[in-house]
Structure formats: C-alpha cells, structure tokens
Amino acid sequence: MTVLIIGGSGFLGAEVIRQTSTAGHKTAATYATRPGDACQTVWYHLDLRDAERLDSVMAEVSPRLVINASSGKADWAVTAQGSVRLAMAAARYGSRLVHVSSDAVFSGARVHYDESCLPDPVTPYGAAKAAAETGLLAVYPGAVVARTSLIIGDGRSVHEHAVHELAAGVRDGVLFTDDIRCPVHVADLAAALLEPASSNASGIHHLAGPDALSRHELGILIARRDGLDASRLPKSLRAQSTLPGALDVRLDSQATQRKLSTTLRGARQFCTITDVVAWPVNS
C-alpha cells in the first residue's frame, strides 16, 4: 500500500511516517516549508492552495491512502479551502482520505462532545477547521474526519517543550487550570489514523484520550514523568485572560474506540512511563 502524508514534517506527520514505514508500506510525504528528517519516505513540496501542484503530486504518488496531518492554523485558504481541494483530488484519484480535525471546532458550551455534535467554533482556527470538515465531506462522503485534542509524545510535543521551559524558568507564560482537554499520545493517534485504510469507515470520528485534564494538570504529569519540579509550573485561569477560545472541551471517543483495535490511552497512563530521554532546554 502506498500512503501519502500531507504535512509529514510536523509532529504527528513524522509519527505516521514512522509507523507506515515500519509496517512496510511505501510512503510519500509533503512539506510546506522544509522536509522532515525521515529518510524512509519520498518528500514533495506542496502548498494546498496550489491545485496544479496537488494534482501533480497525486498523479506521481498514486496513493491508496492519504492522511491530511497538515496544520495551516487559521489560514482559511490552506486549512479550509486547501482541505476541500485535497478531498476533491483524493476522490478523483480513488484514494482513501483521513483528515485530521480538532476539538477547536467546538465552543465548550456543552463540555462533552460526541461524534453527533455539530461544530460551533469561537475562533478563526476553529471556524476554518469546521469549514474543512463540512466541505470535504460534501465533496467526498467516503472520507474520514478524525477530530483529536492535545497531541502529546515522549518529550517531543509543543506542550511538553513548554512544560520543560516553564519549569526551568526560561519561558514566560502560565498553564491554565480551567482550560480542559482530552490529550492523546501521538503513537496511539497515528495508529488509529491508519486503521481506516483497511475498513469502510467514513464520516466523523473522535480520536482523543479518555482523561479530561487541565493544561496545568497535564503539565504536572509531564513534569513528574520527566523528573522536573512541578511546583515551578506557573498557573492561572484562562477565563481571566484575554485569550480567545473554548475553556472546557471534552471529546467523547467511546463510539470510535469500540471500532478500533488501537487503544487510545489516557494521559494519566502514558505520562507514567519513566524511560523518557531528557533533552536540553535550550536545544
């Protein structure tokens, strides 16, 4: 099977490349700025705003499965329109499509969200992600939209780096005690994203961990796992800040989990692993 990872140079994309290569699949990946470090894949420069370049990559790779792990942030042309453009191309070439979405499509007004809940975003990024979901399923009903939450690894994620820097006192900022999400381990997420390739799955799926934690609670777990002084982590209330966005969004992934062979572990489980290699704060 040939797998094309859109956004392969990112944190999630790199893990998808690692797993597809380990499984013996032929792998290709795209990047927007610079290619990743993986040598097991063929790299292609791609801007999702460029329909002609997208068609060229799809024609050359001819993928059985396309996983869109790209992050265009709040850029509407990339995150919303680009994702729909990719869905049209995947449908045209007969490729399975798994699109990674976000819990940012929700406002937090109802706290608990299962796959049947309609998006009600409150940020430009959430609006772009919600538009992508609606648009791509309209043009390619057989696609999979996989909503996820905070993606954590074994020391390599943005959130983990922030915890290390805050504990070392080399970064300004706080960890909010009222900003609650359902973190997922990058290895679990990548494995779950690959499963639809061998099934008839389509539509909305939730791929988040079962533990609902504030960013501060998650920070404490990471600090303890990595041998840091958790008491040094500054905390505050997001509700008292000027930052936009939802406070408490808990993705209910139970319906999707019942269909998966991959277990989506909670942060309280995967943050108890003690064999994490320490990394220099300023590296």
Short mmCIF file of C-alpha atoms in Angstrom, two decimals, residues 76 79-81 83-85 87-88 99 101 105-106 117-121 126-147 203-204:
data_model
loop_
_atom_site.label_atom_id
_atom_site.label_comp_id
_atom_site.label_asym_id
_atom_site.label_seq_id
_atom_site.Cartn_x
_atom_site.Cartn_y
_atom_site.Cartn_z
CA TRP A 76 -8.57 29.92 5.56
CA THR A 79 -6.94 24.95 6.36
CA ALA A 80 -10.46 25.25 4.91
CA GLN A 81 -10.19 25.59 1.14
CA SER A 83 -8.51 20.62 2.71
CA VAL A 84 -11.55 20.60 0.42
CA ARG A 85 -9.24 20.80 -2.61
CA ALA A 87 -10.63 15.86 -0.77
CA MET A 88 -11.63 16.54 -4.36
CA HIS A 99 -8.45 14.18 7.51
CA SER A 101 -9.51 17.83 12.55
CA VAL A 105 -14.47 23.20 16.18
CA PHE A 106 -16.42 23.34 19.47
CA CYS A 117 -22.37 17.11 17.84
CA LEU A 118 -22.40 19.93 15.31
CA PRO A 119 -19.47 22.38 15.26
CA ASP A 120 -19.92 25.77 16.89
CA PRO A 121 -16.41 27.31 16.73
CA GLY A 126 -11.88 26.53 14.76
CA ALA A 127 -14.02 28.08 12.03
CA ALA A 128 -11.51 27.07 9.35
CA LYS A 129 -11.38 23.52 10.70
CA ALA A 130 -15.18 23.32 10.85
CA ALA A 131 -15.48 24.57 7.28
CA ALA A 132 -12.94 21.98 6.17
CA GLU A 133 -14.98 19.18 7.77
CA THR A 134 -18.23 20.29 6.14
CA GLY A 135 -16.71 20.98 2.74
CA LEU A 136 -14.64 17.85 2.36
CA LEU A 137 -17.44 15.50 3.44
CA ALA A 138 -19.71 17.25 0.95
CA VAL A 139 -17.35 16.57 -1.95
CA TYR A 140 -16.10 13.19 -0.66
CA PRO A 141 -18.66 11.47 1.63
CA GLY A 142 -16.42 8.42 1.91
CA ALA A 143 -13.68 10.37 3.66
CA VAL A 144 -12.91 10.08 7.38
CA VAL A 145 -12.75 13.20 9.55
CA ALA A 146 -10.81 12.45 12.73
CA ARG A 147 -11.18 15.05 15.45
CA GLY A 203 -17.66 10.36 8.36
CA ILE A 204 -16.83 11.86 11.75
#
